[in-house]
Short mmCIF file of N, CA and C in Angstrom, two decimals:
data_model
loop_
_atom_site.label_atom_id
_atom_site.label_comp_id
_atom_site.label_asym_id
_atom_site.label_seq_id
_atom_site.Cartn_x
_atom_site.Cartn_y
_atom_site.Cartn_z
N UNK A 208 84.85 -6.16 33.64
CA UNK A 208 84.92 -7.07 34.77
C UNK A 208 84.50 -6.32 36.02
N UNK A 209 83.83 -6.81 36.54
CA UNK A 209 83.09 -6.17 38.33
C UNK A 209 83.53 -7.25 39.11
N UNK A 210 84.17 -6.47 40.25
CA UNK A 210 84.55 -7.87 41.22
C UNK A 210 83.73 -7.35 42.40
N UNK A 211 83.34 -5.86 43.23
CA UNK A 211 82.92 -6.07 44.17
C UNK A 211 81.27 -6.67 43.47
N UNK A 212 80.86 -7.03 45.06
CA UNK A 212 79.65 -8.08 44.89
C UNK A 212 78.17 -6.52 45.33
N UNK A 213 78.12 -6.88 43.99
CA UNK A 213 76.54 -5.89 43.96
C UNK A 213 76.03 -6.56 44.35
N UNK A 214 74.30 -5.15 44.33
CA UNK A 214 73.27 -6.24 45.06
C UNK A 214 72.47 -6.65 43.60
N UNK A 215 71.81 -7.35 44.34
CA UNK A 215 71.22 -8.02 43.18
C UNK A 215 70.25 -7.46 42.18
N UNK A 216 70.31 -8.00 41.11
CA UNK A 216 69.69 -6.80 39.43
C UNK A 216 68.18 -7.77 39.45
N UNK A 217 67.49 -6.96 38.73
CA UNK A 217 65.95 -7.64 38.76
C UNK A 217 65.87 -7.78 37.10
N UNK A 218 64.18 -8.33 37.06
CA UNK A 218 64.01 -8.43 35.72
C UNK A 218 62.58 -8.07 36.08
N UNK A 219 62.27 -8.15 34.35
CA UNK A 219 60.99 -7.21 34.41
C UNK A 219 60.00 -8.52 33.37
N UNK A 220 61.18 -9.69 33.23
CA UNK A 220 59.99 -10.71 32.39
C UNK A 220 59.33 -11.56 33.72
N UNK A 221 59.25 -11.53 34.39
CA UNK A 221 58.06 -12.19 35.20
C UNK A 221 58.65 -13.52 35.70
N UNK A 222 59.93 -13.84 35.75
CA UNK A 222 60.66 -15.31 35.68
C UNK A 222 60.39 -15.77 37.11
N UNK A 223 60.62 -14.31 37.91
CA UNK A 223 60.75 -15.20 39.55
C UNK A 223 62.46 -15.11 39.70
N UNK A 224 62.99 -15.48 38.71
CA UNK A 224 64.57 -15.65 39.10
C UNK A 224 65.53 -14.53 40.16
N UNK A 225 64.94 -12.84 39.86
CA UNK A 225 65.19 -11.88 40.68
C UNK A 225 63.88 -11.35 40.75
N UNK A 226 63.93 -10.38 41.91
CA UNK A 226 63.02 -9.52 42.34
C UNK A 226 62.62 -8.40 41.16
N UNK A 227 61.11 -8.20 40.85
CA UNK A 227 60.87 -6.84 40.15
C UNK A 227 60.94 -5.51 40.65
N UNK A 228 60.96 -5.00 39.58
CA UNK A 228 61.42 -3.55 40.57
C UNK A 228 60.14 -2.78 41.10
N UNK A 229 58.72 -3.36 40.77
CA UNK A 229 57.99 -3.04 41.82
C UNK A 229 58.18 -3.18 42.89
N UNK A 230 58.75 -4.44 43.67
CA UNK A 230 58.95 -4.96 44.92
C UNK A 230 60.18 -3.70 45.53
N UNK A 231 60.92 -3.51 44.75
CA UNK A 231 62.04 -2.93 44.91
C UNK A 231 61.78 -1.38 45.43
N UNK A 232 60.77 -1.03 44.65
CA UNK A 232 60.21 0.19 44.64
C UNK A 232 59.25 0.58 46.22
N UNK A 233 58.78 -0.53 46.33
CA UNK A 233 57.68 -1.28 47.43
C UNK A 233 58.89 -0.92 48.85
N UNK A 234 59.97 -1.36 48.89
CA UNK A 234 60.83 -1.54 50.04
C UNK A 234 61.14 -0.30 50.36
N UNK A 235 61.75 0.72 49.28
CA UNK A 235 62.05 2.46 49.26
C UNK A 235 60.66 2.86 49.66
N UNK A 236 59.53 2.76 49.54
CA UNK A 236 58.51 3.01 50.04
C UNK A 236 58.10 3.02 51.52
N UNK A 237 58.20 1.74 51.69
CA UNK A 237 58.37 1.33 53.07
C UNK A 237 59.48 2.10 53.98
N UNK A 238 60.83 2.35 53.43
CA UNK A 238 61.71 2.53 54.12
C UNK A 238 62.25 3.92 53.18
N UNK A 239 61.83 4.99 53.24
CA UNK A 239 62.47 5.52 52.53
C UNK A 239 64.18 6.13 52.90
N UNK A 240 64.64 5.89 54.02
CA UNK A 240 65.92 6.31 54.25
C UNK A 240 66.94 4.83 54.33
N UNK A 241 66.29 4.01 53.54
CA UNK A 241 67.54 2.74 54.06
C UNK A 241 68.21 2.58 52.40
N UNK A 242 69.26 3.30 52.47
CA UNK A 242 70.02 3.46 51.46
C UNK A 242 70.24 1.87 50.25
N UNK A 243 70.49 0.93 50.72
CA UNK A 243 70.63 -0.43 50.36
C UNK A 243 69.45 -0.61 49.15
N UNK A 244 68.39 0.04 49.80
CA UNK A 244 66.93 -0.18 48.53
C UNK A 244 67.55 0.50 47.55
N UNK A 245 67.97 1.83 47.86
CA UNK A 245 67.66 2.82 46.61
C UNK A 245 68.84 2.17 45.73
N UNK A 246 69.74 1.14 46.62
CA UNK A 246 71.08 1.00 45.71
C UNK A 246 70.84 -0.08 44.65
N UNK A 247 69.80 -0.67 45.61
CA UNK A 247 69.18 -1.82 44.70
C UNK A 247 68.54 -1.63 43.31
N UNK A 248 67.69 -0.91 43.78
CA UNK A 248 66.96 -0.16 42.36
C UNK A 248 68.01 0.31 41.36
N UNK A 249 68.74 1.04 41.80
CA UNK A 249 69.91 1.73 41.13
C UNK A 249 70.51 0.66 40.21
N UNK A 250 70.91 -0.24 40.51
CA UNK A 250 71.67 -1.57 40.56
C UNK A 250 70.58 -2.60 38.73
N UNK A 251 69.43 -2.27 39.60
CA UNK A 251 68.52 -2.69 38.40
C UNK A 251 68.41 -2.36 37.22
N UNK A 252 68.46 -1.04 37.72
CA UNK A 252 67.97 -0.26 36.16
C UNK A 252 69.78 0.13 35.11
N UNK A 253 70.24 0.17 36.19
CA UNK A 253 71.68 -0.11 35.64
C UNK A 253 71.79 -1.02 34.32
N UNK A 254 71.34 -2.43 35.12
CA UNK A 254 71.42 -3.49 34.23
C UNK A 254 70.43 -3.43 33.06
N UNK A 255 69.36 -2.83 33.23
CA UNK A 255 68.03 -3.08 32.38
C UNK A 255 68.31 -1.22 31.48
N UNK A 256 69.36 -0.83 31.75
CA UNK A 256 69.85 0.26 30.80
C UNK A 256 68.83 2.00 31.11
N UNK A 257 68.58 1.46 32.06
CA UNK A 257 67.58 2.93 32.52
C UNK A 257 68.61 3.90 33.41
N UNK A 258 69.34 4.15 33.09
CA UNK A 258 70.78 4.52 33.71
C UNK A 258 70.70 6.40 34.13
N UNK A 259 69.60 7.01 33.65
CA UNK A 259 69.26 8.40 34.13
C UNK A 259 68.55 7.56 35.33
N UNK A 260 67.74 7.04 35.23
CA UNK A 260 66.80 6.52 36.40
C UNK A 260 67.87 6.13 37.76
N UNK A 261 68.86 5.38 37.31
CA UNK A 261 69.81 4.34 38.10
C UNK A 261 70.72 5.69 38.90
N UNK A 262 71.16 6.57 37.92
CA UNK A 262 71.72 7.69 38.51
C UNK A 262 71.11 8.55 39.92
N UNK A 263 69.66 8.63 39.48
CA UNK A 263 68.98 9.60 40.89
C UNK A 263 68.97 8.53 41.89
N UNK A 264 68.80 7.13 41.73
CA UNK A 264 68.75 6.28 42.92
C UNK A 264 69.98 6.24 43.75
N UNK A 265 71.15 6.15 43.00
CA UNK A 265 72.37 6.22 43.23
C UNK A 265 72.68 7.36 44.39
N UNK A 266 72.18 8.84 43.92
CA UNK A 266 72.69 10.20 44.30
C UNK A 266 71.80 9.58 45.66
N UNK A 267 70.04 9.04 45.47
CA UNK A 267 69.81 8.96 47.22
C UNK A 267 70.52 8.22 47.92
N UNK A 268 71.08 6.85 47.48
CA UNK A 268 71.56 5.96 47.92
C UNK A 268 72.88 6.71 49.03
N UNK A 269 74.10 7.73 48.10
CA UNK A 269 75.01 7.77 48.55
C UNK A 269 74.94 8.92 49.70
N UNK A 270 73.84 10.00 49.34
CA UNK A 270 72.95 10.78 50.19
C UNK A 270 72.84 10.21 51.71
N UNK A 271 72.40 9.21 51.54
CA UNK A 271 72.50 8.35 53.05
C UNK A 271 73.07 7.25 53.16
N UNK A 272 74.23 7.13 52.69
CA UNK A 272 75.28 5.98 52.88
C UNK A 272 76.36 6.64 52.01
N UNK A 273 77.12 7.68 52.44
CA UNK A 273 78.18 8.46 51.56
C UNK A 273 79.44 7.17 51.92
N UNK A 274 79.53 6.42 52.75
CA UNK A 274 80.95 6.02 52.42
C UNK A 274 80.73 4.65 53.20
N UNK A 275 79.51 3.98 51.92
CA UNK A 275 79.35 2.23 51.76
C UNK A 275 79.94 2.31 50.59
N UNK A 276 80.86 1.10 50.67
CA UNK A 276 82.06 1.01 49.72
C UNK A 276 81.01 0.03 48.86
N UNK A 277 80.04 -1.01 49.26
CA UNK A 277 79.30 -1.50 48.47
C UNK A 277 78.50 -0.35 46.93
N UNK A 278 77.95 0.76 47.50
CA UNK A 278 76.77 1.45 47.24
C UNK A 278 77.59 2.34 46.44
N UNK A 279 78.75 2.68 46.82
CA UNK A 279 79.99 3.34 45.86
C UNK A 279 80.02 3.21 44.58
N UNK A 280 80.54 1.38 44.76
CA UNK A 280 81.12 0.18 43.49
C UNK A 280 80.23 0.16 42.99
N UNK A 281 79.29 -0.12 43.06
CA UNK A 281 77.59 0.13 42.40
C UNK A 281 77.40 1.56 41.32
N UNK A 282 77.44 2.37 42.34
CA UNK A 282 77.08 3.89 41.59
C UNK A 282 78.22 3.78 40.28
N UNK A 283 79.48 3.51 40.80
CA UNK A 283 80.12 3.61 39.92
C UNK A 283 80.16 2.65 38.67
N UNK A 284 79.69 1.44 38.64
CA UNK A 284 79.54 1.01 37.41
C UNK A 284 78.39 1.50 36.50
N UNK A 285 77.38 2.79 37.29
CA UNK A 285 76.28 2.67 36.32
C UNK A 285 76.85 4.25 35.85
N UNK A 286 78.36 5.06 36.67
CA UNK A 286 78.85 5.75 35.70
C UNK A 286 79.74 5.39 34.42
N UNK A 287 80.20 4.24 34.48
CA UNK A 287 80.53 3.36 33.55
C UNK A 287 79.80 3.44 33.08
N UNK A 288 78.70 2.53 33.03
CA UNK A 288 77.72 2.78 31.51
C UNK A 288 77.45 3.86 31.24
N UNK A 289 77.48 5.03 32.06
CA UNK A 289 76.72 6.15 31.35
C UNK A 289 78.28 6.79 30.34
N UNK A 290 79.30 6.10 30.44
CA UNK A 290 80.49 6.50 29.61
C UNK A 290 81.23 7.64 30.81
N UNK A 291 81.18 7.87 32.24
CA UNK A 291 81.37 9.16 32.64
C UNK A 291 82.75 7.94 33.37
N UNK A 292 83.55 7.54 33.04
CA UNK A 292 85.00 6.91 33.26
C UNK A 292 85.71 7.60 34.61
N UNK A 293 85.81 8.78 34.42
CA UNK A 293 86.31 9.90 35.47
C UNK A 293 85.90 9.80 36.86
N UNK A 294 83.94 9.84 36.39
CA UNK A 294 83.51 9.52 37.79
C UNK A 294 83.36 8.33 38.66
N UNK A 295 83.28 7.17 37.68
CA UNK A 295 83.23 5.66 37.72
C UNK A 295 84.39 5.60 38.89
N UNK A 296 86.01 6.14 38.80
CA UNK A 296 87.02 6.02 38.85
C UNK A 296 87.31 6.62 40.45
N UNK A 297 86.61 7.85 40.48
CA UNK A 297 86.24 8.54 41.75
C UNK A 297 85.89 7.71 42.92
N UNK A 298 84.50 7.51 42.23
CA UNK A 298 83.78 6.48 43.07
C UNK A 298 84.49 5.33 43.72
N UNK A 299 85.40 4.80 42.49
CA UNK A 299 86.08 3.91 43.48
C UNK A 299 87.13 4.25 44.54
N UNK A 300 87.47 5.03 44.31
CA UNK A 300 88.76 5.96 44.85
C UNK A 300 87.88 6.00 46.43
N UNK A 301 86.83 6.47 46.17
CA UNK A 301 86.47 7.11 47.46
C UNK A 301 85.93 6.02 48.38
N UNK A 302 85.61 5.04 47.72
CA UNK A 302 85.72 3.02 48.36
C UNK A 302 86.74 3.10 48.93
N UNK A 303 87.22 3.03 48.33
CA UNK A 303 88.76 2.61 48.66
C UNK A 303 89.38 3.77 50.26
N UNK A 304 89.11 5.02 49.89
CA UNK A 304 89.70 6.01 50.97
C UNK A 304 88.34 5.81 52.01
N UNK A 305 87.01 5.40 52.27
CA UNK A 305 86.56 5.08 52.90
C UNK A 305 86.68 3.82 54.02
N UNK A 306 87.03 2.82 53.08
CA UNK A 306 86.87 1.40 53.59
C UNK A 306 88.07 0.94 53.07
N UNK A 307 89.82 0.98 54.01
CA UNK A 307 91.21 1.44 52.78
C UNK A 307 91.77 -0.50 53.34
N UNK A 308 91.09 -0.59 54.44
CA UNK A 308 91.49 -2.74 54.83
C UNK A 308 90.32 -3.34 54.08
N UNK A 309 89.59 -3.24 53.23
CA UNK A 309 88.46 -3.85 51.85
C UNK A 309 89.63 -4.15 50.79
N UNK A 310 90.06 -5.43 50.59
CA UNK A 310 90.76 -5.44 49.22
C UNK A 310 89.80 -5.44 47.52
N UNK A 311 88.82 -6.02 48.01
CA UNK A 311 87.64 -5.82 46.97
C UNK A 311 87.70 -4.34 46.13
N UNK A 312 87.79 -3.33 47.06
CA UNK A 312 87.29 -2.17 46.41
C UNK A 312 88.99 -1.68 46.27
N UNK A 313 89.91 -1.91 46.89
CA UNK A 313 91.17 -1.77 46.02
C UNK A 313 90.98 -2.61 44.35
N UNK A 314 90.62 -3.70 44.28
CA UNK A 314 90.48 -4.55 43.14
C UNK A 314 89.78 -4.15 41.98
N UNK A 315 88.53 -3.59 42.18
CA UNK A 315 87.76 -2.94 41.61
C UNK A 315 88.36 -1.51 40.63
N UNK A 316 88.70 -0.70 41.92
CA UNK A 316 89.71 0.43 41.82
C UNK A 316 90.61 0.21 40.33
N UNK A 317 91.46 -1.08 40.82
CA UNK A 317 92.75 -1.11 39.49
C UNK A 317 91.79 -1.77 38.61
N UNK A 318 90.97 -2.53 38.33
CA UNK A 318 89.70 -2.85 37.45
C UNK A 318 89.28 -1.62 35.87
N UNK A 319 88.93 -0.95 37.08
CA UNK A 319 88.64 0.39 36.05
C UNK A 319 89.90 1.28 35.88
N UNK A 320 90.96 1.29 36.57
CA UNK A 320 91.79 2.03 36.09
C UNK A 320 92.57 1.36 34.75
N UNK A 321 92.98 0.11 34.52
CA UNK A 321 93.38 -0.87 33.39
C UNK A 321 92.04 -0.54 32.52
N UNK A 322 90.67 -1.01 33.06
CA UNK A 322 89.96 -1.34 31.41
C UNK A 322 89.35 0.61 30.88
N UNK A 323 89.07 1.38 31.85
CA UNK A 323 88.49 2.48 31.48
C UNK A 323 89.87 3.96 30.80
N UNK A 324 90.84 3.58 31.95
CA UNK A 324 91.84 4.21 31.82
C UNK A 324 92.90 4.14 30.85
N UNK A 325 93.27 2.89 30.84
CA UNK A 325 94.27 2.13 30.56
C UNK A 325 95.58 2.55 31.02
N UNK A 326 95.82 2.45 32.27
CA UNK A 326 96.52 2.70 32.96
C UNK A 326 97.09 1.86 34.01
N UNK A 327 98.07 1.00 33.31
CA UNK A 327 98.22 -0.23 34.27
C UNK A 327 99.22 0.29 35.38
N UNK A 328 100.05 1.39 35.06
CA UNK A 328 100.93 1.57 36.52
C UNK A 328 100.04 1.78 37.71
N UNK A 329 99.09 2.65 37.32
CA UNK A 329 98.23 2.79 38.65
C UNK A 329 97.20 1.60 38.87
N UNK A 330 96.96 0.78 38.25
CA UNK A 330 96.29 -0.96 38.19
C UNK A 330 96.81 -1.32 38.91
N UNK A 331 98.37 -1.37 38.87
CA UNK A 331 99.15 -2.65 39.53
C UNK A 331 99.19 -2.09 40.69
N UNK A 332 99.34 -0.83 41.47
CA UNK A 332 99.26 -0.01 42.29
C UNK A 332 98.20 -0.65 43.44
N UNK A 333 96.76 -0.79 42.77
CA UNK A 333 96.20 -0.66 43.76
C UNK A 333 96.22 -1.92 43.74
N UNK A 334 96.40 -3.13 42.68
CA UNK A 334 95.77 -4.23 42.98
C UNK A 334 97.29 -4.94 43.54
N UNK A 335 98.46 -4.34 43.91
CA UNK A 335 99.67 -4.96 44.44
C UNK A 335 99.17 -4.36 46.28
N UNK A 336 98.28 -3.32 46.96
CA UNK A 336 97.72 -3.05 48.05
C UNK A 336 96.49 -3.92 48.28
N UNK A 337 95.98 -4.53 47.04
CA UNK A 337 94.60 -5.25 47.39
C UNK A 337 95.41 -6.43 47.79
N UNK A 338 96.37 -6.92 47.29
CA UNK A 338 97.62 -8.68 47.44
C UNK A 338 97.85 -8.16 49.11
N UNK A 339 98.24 -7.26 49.74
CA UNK A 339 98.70 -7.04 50.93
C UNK A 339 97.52 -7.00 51.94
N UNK A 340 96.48 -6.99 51.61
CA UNK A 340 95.34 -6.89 52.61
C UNK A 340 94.87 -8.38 52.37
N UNK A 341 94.77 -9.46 51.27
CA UNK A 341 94.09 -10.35 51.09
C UNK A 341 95.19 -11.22 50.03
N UNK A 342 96.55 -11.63 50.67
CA UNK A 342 97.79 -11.97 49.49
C UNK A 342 97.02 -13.57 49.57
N UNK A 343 96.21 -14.30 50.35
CA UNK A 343 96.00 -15.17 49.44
C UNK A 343 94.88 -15.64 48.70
N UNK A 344 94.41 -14.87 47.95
CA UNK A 344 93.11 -14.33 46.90
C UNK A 344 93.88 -14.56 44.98
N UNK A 345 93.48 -15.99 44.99
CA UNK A 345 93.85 -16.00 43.47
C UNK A 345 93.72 -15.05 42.81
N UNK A 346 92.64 -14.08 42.69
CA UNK A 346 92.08 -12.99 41.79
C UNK A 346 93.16 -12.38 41.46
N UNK A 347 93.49 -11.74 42.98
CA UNK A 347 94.47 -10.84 42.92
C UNK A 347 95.38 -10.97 42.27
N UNK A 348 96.22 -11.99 42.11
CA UNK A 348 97.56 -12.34 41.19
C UNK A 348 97.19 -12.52 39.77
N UNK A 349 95.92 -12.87 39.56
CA UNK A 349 95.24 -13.04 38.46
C UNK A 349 95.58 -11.77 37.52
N UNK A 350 94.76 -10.80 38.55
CA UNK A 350 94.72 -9.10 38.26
C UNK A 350 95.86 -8.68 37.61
N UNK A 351 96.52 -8.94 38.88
CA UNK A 351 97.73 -8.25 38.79
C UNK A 351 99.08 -8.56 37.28
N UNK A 352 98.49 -9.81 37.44
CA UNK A 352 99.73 -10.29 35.62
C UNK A 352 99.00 -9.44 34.72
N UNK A 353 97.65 -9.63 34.57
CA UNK A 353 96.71 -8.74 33.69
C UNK A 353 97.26 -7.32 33.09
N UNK A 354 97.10 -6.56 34.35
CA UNK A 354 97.90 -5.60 34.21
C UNK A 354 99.29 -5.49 33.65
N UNK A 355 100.39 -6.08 33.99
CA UNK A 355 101.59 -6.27 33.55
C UNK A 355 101.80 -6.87 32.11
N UNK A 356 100.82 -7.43 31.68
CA UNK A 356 100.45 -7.98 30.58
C UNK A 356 100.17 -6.54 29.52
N UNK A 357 99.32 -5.91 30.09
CA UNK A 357 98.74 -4.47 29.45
C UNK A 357 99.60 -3.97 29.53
N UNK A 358 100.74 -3.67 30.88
CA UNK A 358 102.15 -2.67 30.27
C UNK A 358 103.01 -3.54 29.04
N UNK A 359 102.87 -4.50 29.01
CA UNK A 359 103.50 -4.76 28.08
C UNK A 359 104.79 -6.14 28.13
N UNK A 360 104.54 -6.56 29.61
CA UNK A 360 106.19 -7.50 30.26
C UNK A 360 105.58 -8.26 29.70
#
């Protein structure tokens, strides 16, 4: 489950529905220091499983945007796929200690700590701080039984 809001993933069949990652490639070109592209790309190849690729976009991305809680949540799901849990987990951590009134990236945070970790005391943790920044956000309570569910009540 991903709750913060990535940017948007492309495709490479020609649909029109998202952007290709030529275009994508085209914008880092144009702009090579506006972190948001490279996160984009990152974001793409994530999805389309090119995840060494998604990684170096990531490292520029955070290179010049070290503490966009967006560009974070991002990097970190494509350490998720790459299986690196630890760093996935970081990443959010450091959302979170960046941007700490974002309940999103608290949410996220207990997200991967329940499904990667399995660690619902520290789940309920962050997502009972994400209820206090944003207590009236269905998700959150959603989350939060989830978790309690996984300890076991």
């Amino acid at each position: 489950m991903v709750f913060c809001d990535f940017y948007p993933a492309t495709d490479e069949d020609g649909t029109g529905k998202r952007a290709d990652f030529e275009s994508l490639r085209e914008a880092i070109r144009l702009s090579q220091n506006h972190a948001k592209s490279h996160s984009d790309l990152a974001n793409a190849l994530t999805k389309s499983g090119r995840l060494d690729e998604a990684q170096l976009e990531n490292e520029t991305a955070l290179r010049l945007a070290p503490n966009d809680g967006l560009i974070l949540c991002a990097a970190a799901e494509t350490e998720k796929m790459r299986g690196r849990f630890d760093e996935a987990i970081a990443l959010c951590e450091k959302a979170v200690e960046a941007n700490p009134r974002v309940a999103r990236f608290r949410f996220q945070l207990g997200i991967n700590l329940l499904e990667l970790k399995h660690d619902p005391d520290r789940a309920i943790r962050s997502f009972r701080a994400a209820i206090e920044i944003d207590p009236r956000t269905a998700t959150g309570h959603f989350l939060i039984g989830n978790a309690w569910m996984a300890k076991g009540r």
